[in-house]
mmCIF file of C-alpha atoms in Angstrom:
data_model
loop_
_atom_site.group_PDB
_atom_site.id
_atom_site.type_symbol
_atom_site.label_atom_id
_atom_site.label_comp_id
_atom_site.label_asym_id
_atom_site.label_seq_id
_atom_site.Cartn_x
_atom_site.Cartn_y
_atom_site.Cartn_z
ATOM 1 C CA UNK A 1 0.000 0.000 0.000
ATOM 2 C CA UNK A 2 1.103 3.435 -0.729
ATOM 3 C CA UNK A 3 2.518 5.730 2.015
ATOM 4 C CA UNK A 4 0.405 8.846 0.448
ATOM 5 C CA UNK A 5 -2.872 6.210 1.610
ATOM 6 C CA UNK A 6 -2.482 7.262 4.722
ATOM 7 C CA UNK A 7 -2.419 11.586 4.054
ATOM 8 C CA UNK A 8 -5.748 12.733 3.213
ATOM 9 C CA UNK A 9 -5.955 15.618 0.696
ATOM 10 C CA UNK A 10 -9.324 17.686 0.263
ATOM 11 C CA UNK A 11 -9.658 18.699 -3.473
ATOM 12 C CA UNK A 12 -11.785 21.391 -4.038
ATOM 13 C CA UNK A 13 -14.358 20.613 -7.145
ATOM 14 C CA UNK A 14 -15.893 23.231 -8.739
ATOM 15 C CA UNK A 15 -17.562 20.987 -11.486
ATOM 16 C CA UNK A 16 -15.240 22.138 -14.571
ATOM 17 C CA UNK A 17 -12.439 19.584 -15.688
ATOM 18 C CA UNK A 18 -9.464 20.898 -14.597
ATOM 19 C CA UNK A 19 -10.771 20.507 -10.356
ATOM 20 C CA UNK A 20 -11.510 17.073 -11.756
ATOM 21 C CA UNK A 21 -8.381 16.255 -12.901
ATOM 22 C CA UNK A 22 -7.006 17.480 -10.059
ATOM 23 C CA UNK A 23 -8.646 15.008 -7.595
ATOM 24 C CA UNK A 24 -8.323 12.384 -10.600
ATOM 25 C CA UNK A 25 -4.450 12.755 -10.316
ATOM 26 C CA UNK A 26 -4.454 12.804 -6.119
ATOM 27 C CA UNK A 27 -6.409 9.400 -6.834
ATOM 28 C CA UNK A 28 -3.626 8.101 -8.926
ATOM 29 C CA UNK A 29 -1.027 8.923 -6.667
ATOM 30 C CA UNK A 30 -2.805 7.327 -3.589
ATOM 31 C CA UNK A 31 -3.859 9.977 -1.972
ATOM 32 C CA UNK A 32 -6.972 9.726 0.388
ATOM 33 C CA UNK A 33 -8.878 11.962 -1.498
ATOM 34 C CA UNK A 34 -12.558 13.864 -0.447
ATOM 35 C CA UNK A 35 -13.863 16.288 -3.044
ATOM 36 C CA UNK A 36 -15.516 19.191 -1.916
ATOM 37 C CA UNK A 37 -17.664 21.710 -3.565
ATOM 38 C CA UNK A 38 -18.847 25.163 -2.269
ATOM 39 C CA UNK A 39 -22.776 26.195 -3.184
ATOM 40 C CA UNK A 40 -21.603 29.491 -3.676
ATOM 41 C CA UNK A 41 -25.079 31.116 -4.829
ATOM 42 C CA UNK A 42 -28.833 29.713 -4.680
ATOM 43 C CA UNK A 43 -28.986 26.537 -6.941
ATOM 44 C CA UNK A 44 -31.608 28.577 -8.844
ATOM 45 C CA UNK A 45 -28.968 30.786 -10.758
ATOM 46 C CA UNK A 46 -28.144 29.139 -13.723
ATOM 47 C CA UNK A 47 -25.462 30.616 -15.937
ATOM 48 C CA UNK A 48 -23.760 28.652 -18.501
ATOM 49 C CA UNK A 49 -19.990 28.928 -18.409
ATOM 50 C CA UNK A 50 -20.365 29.630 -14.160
ATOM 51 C CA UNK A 51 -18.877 27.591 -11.619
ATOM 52 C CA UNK A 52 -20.251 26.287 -8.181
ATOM 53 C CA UNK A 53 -24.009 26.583 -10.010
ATOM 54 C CA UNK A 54 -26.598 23.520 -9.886
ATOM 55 C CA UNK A 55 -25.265 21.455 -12.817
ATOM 56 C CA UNK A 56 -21.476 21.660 -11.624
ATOM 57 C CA UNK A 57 -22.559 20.490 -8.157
ATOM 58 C CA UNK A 58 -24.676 17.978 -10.007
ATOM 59 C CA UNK A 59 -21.014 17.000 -12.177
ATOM 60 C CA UNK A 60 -18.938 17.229 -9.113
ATOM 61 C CA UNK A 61 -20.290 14.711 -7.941
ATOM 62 C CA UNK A 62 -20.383 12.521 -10.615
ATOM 63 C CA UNK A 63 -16.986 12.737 -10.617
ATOM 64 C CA UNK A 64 -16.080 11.886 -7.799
ATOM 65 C CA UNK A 65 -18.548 8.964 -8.374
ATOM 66 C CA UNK A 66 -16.730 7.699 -11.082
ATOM 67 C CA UNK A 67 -13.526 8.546 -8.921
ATOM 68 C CA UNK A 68 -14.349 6.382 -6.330
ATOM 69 C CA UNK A 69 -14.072 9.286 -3.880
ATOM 70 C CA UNK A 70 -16.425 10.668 -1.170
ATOM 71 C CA UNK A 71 -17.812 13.870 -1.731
ATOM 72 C CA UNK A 72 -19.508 16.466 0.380
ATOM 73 C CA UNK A 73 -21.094 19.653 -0.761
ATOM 74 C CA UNK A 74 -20.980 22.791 1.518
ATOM 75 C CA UNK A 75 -23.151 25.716 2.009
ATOM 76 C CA UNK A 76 -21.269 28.803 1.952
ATOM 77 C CA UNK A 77 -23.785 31.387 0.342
ATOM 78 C CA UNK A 78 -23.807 33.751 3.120
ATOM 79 C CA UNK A 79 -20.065 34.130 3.509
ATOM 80 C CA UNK A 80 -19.644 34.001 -0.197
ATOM 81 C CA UNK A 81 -22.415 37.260 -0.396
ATOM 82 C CA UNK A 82 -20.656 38.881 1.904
ATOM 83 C CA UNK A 83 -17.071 38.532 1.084
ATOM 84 C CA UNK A 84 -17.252 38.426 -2.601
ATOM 85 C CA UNK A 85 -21.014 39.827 -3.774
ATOM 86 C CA UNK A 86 -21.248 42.850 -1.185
ATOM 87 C CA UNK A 87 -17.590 43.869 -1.996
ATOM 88 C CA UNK A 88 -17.759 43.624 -5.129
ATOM 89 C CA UNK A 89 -21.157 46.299 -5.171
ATOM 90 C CA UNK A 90 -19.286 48.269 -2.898
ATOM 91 C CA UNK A 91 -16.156 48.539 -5.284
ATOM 92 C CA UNK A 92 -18.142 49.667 -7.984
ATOM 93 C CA UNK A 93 -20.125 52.203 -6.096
ATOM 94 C CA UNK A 94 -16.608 53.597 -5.160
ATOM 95 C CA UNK A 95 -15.533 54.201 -8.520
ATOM 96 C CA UNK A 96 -13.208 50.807 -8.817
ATOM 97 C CA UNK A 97 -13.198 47.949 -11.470
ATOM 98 C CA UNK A 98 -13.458 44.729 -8.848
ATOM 99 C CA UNK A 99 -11.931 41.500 -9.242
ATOM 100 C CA UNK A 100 -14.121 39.143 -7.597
ATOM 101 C CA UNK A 101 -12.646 35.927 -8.393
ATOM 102 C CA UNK A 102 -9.750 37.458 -6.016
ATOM 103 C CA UNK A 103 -11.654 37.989 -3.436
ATOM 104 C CA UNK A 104 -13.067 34.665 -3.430
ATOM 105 C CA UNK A 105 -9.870 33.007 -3.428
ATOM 106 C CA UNK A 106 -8.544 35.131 -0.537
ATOM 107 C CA UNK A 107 -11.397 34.861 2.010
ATOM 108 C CA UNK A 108 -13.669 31.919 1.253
ATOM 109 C CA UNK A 109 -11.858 29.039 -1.045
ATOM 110 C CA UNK A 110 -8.212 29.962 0.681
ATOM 111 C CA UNK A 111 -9.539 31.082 4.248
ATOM 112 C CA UNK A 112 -12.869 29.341 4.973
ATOM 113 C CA UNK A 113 -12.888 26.161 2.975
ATOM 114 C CA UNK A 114 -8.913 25.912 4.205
ATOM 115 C CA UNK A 115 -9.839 25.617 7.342
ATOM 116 C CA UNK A 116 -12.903 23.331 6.705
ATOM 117 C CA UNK A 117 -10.187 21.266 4.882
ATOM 118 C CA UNK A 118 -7.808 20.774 8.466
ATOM 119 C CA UNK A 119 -11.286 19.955 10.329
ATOM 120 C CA UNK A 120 -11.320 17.229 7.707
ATOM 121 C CA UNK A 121 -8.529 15.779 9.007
ATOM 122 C CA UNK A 122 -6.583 16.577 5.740
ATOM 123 C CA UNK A 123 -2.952 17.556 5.536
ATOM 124 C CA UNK A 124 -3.253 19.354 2.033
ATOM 125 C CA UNK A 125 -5.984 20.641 0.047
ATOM 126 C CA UNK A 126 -5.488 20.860 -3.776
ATOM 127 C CA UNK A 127 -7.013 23.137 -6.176
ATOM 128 C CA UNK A 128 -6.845 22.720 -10.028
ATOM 129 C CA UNK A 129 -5.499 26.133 -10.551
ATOM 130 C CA UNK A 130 -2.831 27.208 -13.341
ATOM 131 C CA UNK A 131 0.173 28.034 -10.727
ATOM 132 C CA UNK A 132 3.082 26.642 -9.788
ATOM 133 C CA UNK A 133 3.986 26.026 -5.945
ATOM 134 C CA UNK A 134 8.189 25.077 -5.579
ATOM 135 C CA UNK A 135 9.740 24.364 -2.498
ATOM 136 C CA UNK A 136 12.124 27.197 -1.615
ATOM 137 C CA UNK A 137 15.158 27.558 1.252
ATOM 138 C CA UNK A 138 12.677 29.521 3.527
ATOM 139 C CA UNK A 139 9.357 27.848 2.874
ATOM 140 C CA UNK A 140 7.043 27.404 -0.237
ATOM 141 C CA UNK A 141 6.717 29.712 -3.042
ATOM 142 C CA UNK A 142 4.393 30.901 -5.620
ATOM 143 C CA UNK A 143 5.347 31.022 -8.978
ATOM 144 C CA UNK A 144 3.575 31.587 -12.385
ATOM 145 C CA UNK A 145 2.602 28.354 -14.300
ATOM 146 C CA UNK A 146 4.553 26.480 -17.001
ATOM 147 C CA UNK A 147 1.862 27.288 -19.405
ATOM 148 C CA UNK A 148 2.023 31.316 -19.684
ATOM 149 C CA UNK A 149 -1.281 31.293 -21.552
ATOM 150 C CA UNK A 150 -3.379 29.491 -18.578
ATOM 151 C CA UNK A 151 -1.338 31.467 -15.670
ATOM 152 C CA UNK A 152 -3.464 31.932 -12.889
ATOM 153 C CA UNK A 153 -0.698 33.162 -10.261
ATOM 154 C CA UNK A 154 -2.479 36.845 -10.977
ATOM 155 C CA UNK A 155 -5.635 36.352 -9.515
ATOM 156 C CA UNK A 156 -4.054 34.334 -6.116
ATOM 157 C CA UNK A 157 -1.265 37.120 -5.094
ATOM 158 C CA UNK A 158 -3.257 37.252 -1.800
ATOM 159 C CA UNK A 159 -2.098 33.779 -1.057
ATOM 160 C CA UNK A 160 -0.624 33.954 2.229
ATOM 161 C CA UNK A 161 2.480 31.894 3.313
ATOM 162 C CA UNK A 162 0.883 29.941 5.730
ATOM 163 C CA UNK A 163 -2.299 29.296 3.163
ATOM 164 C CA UNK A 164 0.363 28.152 0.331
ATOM 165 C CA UNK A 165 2.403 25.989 3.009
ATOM 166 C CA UNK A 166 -0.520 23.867 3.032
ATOM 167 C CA UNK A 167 -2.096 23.935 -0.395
ATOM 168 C CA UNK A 168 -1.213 22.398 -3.922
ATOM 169 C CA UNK A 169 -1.400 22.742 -7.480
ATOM 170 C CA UNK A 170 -1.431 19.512 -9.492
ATOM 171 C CA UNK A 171 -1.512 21.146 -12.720
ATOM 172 C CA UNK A 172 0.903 23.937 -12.542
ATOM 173 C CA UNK A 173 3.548 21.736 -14.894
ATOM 174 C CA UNK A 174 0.785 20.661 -17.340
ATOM 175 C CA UNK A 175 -0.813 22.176 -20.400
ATOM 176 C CA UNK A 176 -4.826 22.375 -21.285
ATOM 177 C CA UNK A 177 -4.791 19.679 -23.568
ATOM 178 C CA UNK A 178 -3.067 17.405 -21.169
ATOM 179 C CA UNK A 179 -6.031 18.092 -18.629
ATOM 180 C CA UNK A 180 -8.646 17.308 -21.291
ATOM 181 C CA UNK A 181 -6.754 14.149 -22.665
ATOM 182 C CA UNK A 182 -6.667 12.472 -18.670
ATOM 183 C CA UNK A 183 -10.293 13.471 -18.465
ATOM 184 C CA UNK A 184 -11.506 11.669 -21.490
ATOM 185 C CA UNK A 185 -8.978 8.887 -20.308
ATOM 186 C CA UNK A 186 -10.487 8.534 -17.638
ATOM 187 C CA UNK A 187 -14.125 8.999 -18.636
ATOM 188 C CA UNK A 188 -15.071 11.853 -16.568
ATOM 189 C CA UNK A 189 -18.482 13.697 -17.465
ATOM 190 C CA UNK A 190 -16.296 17.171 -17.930
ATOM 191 C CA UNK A 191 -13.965 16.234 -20.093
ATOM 192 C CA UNK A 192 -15.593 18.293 -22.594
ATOM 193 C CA UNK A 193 -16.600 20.644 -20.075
ATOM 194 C CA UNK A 194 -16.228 24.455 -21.357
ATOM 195 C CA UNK A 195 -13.996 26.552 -19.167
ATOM 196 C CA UNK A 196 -15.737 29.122 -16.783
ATOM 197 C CA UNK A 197 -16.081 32.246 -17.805
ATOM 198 C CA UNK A 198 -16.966 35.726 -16.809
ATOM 199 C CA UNK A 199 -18.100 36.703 -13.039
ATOM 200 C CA UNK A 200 -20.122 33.165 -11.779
ATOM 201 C CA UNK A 201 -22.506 35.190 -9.479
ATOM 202 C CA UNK A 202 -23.629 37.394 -12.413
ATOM 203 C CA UNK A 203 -26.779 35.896 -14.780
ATOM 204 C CA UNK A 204 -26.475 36.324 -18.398
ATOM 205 C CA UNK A 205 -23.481 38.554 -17.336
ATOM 206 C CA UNK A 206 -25.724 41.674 -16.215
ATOM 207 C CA UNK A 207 -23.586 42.890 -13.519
ATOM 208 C CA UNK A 208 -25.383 46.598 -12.990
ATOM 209 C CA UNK A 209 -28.667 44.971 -12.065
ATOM 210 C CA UNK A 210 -26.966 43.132 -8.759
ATOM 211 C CA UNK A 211 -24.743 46.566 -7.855
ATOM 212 C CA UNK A 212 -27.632 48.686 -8.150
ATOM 213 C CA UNK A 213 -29.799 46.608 -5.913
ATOM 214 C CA UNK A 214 -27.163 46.031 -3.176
ATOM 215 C CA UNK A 215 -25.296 49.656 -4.225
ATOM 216 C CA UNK A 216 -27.952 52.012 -5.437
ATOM 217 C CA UNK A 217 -25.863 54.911 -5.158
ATOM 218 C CA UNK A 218 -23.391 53.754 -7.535
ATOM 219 C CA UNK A 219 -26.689 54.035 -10.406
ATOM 220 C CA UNK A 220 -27.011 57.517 -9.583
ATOM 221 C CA UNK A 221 -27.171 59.693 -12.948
ATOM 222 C CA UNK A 222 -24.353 62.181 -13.504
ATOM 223 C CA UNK A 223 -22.568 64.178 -15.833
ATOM 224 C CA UNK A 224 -19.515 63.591 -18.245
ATOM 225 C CA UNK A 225 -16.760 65.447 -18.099
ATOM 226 C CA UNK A 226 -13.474 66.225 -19.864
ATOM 227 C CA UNK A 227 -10.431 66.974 -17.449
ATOM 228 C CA UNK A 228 -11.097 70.605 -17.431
ATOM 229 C CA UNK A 229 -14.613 70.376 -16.307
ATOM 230 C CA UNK A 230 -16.153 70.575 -18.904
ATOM 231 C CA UNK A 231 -19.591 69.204 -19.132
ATOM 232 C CA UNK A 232 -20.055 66.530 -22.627
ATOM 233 C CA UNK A 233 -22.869 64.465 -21.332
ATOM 234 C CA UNK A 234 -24.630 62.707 -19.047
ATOM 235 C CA UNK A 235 -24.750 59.185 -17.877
ATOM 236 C CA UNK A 236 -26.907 56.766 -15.919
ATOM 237 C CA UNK A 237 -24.784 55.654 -13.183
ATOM 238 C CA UNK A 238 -20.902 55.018 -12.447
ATOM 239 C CA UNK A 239 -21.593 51.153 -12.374
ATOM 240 C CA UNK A 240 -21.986 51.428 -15.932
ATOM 241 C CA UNK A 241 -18.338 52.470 -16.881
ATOM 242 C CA UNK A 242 -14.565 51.511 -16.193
ATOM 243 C CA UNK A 243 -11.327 53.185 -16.688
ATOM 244 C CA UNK A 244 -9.536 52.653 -19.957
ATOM 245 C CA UNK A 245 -13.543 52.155 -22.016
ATOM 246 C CA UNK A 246 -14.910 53.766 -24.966
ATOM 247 C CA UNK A 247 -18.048 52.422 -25.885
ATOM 248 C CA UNK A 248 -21.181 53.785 -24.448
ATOM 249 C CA UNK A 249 -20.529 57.149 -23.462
ATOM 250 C CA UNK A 250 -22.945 58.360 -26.295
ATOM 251 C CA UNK A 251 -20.534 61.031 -26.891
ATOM 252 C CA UNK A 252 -20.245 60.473 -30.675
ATOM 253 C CA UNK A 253 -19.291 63.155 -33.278
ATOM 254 C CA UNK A 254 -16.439 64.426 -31.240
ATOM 255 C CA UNK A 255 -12.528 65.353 -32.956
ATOM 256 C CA UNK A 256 -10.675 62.216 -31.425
ATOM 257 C CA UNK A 257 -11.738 59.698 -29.745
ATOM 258 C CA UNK A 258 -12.368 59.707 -26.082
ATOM 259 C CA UNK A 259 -11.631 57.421 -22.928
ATOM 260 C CA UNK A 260 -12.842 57.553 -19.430
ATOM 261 C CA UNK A 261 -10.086 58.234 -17.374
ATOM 262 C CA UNK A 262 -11.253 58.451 -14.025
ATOM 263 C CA UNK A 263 -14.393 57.411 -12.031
ATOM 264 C CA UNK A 264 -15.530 60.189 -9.262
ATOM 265 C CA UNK A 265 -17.999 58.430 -7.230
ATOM 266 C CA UNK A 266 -18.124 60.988 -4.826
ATOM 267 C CA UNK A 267 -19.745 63.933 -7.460
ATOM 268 C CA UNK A 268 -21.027 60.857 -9.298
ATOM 269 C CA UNK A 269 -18.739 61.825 -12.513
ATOM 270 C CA UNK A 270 -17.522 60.476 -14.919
ATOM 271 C CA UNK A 271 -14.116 62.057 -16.409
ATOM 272 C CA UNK A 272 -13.193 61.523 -20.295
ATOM 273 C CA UNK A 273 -9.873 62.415 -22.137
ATOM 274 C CA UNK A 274 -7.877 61.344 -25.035
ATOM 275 C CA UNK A 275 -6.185 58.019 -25.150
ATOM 276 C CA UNK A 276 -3.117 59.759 -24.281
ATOM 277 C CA UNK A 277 -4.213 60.505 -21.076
ATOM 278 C CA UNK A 278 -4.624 57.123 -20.147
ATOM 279 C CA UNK A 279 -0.788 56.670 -19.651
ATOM 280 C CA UNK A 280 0.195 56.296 -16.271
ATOM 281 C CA UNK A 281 3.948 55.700 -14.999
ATOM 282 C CA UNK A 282 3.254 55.190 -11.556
ATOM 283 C CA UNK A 283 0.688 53.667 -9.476
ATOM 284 C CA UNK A 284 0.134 53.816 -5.090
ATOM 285 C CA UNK A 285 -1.047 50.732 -3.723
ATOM 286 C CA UNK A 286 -3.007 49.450 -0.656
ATOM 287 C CA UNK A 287 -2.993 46.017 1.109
ATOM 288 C CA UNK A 288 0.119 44.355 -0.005
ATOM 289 C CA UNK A 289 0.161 41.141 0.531
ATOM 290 C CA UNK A 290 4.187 39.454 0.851
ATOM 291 C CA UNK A 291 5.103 36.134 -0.411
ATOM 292 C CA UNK A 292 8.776 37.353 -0.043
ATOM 293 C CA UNK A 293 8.776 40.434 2.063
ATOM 294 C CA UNK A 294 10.830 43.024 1.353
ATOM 295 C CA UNK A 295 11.307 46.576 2.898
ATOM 296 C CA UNK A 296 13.490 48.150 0.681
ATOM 297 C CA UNK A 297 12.818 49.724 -2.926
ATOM 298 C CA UNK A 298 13.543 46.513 -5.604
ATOM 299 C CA UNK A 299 13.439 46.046 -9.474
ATOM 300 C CA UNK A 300 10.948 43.496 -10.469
ATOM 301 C CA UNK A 301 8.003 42.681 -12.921
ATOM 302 C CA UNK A 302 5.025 43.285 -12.287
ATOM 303 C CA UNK A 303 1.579 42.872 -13.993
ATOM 304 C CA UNK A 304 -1.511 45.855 -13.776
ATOM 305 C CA UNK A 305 -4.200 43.208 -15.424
ATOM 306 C CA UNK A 306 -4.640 40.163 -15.614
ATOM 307 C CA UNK A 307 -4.449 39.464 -19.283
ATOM 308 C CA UNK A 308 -1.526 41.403 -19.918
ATOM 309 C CA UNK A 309 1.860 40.321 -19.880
ATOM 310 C CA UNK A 310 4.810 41.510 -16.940
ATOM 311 C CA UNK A 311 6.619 44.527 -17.350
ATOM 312 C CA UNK A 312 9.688 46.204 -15.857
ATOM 313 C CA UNK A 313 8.964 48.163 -12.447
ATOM 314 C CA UNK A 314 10.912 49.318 -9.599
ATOM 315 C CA UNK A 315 8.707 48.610 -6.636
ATOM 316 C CA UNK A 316 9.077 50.696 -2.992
ATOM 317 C CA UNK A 317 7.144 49.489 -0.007
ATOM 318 C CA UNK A 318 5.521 52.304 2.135
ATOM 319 C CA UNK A 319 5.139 52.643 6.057
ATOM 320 C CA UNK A 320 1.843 52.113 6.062
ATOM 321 C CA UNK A 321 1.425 48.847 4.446
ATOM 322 C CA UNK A 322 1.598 49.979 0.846
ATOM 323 C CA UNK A 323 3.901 50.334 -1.935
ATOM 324 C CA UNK A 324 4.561 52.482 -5.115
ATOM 325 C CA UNK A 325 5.354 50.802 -8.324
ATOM 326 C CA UNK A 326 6.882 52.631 -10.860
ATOM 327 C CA UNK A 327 6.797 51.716 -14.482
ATOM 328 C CA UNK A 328 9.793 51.289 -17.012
ATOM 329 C CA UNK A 329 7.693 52.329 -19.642
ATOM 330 C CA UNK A 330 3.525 53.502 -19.088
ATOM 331 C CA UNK A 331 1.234 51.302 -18.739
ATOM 332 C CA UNK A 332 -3.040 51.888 -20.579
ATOM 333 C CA UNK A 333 -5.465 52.114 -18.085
ATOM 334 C CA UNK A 334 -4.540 51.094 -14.705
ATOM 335 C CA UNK A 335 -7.614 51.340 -13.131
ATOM 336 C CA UNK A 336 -8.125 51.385 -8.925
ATOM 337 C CA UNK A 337 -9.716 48.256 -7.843
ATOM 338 C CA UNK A 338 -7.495 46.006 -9.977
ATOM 339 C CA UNK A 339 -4.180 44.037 -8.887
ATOM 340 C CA UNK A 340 -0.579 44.937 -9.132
ATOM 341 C CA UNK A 341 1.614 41.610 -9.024
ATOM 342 C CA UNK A 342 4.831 41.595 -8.288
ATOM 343 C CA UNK A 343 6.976 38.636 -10.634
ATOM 344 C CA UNK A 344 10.893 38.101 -9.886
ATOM 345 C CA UNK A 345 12.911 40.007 -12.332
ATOM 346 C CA UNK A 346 14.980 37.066 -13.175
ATOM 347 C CA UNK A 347 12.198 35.798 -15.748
ATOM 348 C CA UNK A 348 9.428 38.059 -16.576
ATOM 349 C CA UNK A 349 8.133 36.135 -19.789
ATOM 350 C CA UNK A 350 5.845 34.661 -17.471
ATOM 351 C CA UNK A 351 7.272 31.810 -15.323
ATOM 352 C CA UNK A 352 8.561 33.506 -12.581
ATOM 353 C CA UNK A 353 8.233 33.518 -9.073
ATOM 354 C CA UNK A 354 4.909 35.800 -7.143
ATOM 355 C CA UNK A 355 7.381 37.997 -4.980
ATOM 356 C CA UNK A 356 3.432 39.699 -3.871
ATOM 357 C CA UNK A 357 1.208 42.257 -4.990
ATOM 358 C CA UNK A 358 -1.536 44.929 -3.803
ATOM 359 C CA UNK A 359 -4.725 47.110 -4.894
ATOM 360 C CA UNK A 360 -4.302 50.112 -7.161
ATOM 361 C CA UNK A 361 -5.577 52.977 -5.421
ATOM 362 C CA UNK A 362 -4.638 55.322 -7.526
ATOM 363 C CA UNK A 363 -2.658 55.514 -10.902
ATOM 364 C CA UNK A 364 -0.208 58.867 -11.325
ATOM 365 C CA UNK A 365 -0.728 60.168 -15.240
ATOM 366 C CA UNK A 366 2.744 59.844 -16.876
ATOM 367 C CA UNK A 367 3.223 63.554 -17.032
ATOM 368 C CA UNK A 368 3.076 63.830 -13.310
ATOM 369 C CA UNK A 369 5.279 60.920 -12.469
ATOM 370 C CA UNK A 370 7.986 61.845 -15.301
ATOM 371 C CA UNK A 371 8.213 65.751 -13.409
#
């Protein structure tokens, strides 16, 4: 009998393939294995391309069926609202572009379920994210996966150490089509399975109509404006818009092209310019969260989205739990509310190791941080 027979791992199963595999592969290796899956939002909400809705509960558990594993499903709709719905109302109705599936990670899959995971009994819980956790000389580390276009390491920078001391990736090393190919191997119902996509909690991806019923303040009508003051329009709420967009400011007919470039909640404005003025070379953040802590200013790379790839930055942590991150070269539309993760300069085509990362909460215009 295997020596891994006698750890117990919890794999988290959202119903999509790759969680699947994930447990599939822990089975392999002799793992005791119990799936788990998190009923996230009423079983009524049914959005194809979601995760934790009715019919991936339903697959889960199929799954782990097929699997030979036991599998228990968990109701965690009122911490999920609160952590992850309610913020993400109140983000927009402060002027910010949220990242939900950030928030979820940090305080219900990687806090909550984490701990539900040790009550288990287990000494591990595995998730089938696309990151890579490696062994270091002063504990584990984070680092990008192989496969640069599936990455995930973005969207988990608020990993702590002792969260990522106790979780693991199975797929970090592997590539999509590897996933898919062990799946059908193995005859699993979501081997087929299209990836998530979008925000899960959001039907038919009509985000306004949940912040204006939790945030109503962030649908309050207001007027357009270019950097001078100038009034071009109106609009029907701040929810509606996000730094760096174009479309649907019904301000057609104009010289150039124009951008919003900043979201003032406050005077419920919304502030249009040029592309140009979306440049920014410098950006404050809040809330950094250390996976190799540092207190001195460093060179790094860091990326602003998600989708985009790492750039050069010179990063210098603040006294009051921040840092400022200044660009190489500027950067389109950093927009408050969205991540800045730090990547080791050593490699920043992608693979290299999550150093940390914080919330923009503000960007600096290029012209400002160049004086």
């Amino acid at each position: 009998m295997s020596t891994n027979s006698k750890i117990r791992v919890v794999a988290a199963m959202s119903g999509g393939v790759d969680s699947s595999v994930t447990a599939a592969l822990l089975k392999r290796q002799g793992y005791d294995v119990v799936g788990v899956t998190l009923q996230l939002y009423p079983g009524t909400v049914q959005k194809k391309g979601a995760c934790c809705a009715g019919q991936d509960i339903y697959d889960a558990k199929r799954v782990a069926e097929t699997l030979g594993i036991p599998h228990y499903v968990l109701d965690y709709e009122s911490r999920f609202k609160k952590a992850v719905i309610e913020d993400f109302a109140a983000t927009y109705a402060r002027g910010e572009t949220p990242i939900p599936c950030v928030r979820c990670n940090q305080k219900v899959k990687f806090a909550d379920l984490l701990d539900t995971a040790r009550e288990l009994g287990a000494g591990a819980m595995a998730t089938g994210h696309y990151v890579r956790r490696v062994e270091g000389p002063n504990g584990a580390e984070l680092h990008a996966a192989a496969d640069s276009a599936r990455d995930q390491s973005y969207f988990l920078f608020a990993t702590t150490q002792a969260q990522l001391e106790y979780l693991r990736f199975p797929l970090g090393e592997m590539e999509k089509s590897e996933v898919r190919a062990i799946a059908a191997e193995l005859g699993l119902i979501t081997a087929a399975k299209p990836d998530s996509q979008d925000i899960c909690f959001v039907p038919e991806g009509r985000y306004t109509g949940i912040v204006e019923k939790l945030r109503p303040d962030a649908a309050r009508p207001g007027e357009i404006v270019d950097t001078a003051g100038t009034v071009l329009g109106r609009h029907d709420g701040i929810v509606h818009f996000t730094v760096g967009q174009r479309k649907g400011l019904g301000l057609s007919g104009k010289e150039e092209p124009l951008f919003v470039l900043k979201l003032d909640a406050a005077r419920a404005r919304v502030v249009v310019g040029p592309r140009a003025a979306l440049a920014s070379s410098a950006a404050l953040l809040k809330e950094i969260n250390w996976l190799a802590p540092q207190t001195a200013p460093f060179n790094c790379a860091v990326k602003v989205r998600s989708m985009r790839p790492p750039v050069a930055a010179r990063v210098t942590p603040l006294a009051d739990g921040g840092a400022r991150v200044e660009l190489a070269a500027p950067e389109d539309a950093i927009a408050p509310g969205q991540a800045c993760v730090f990547y080791s300069a050593s490699d920043s085509v992608g693979h290299g190791r999550v150093l940390g990362g914080g919330w923009i909460a503000k960007a600096e215009p290029a012209q400002i941080a160049a004086e």
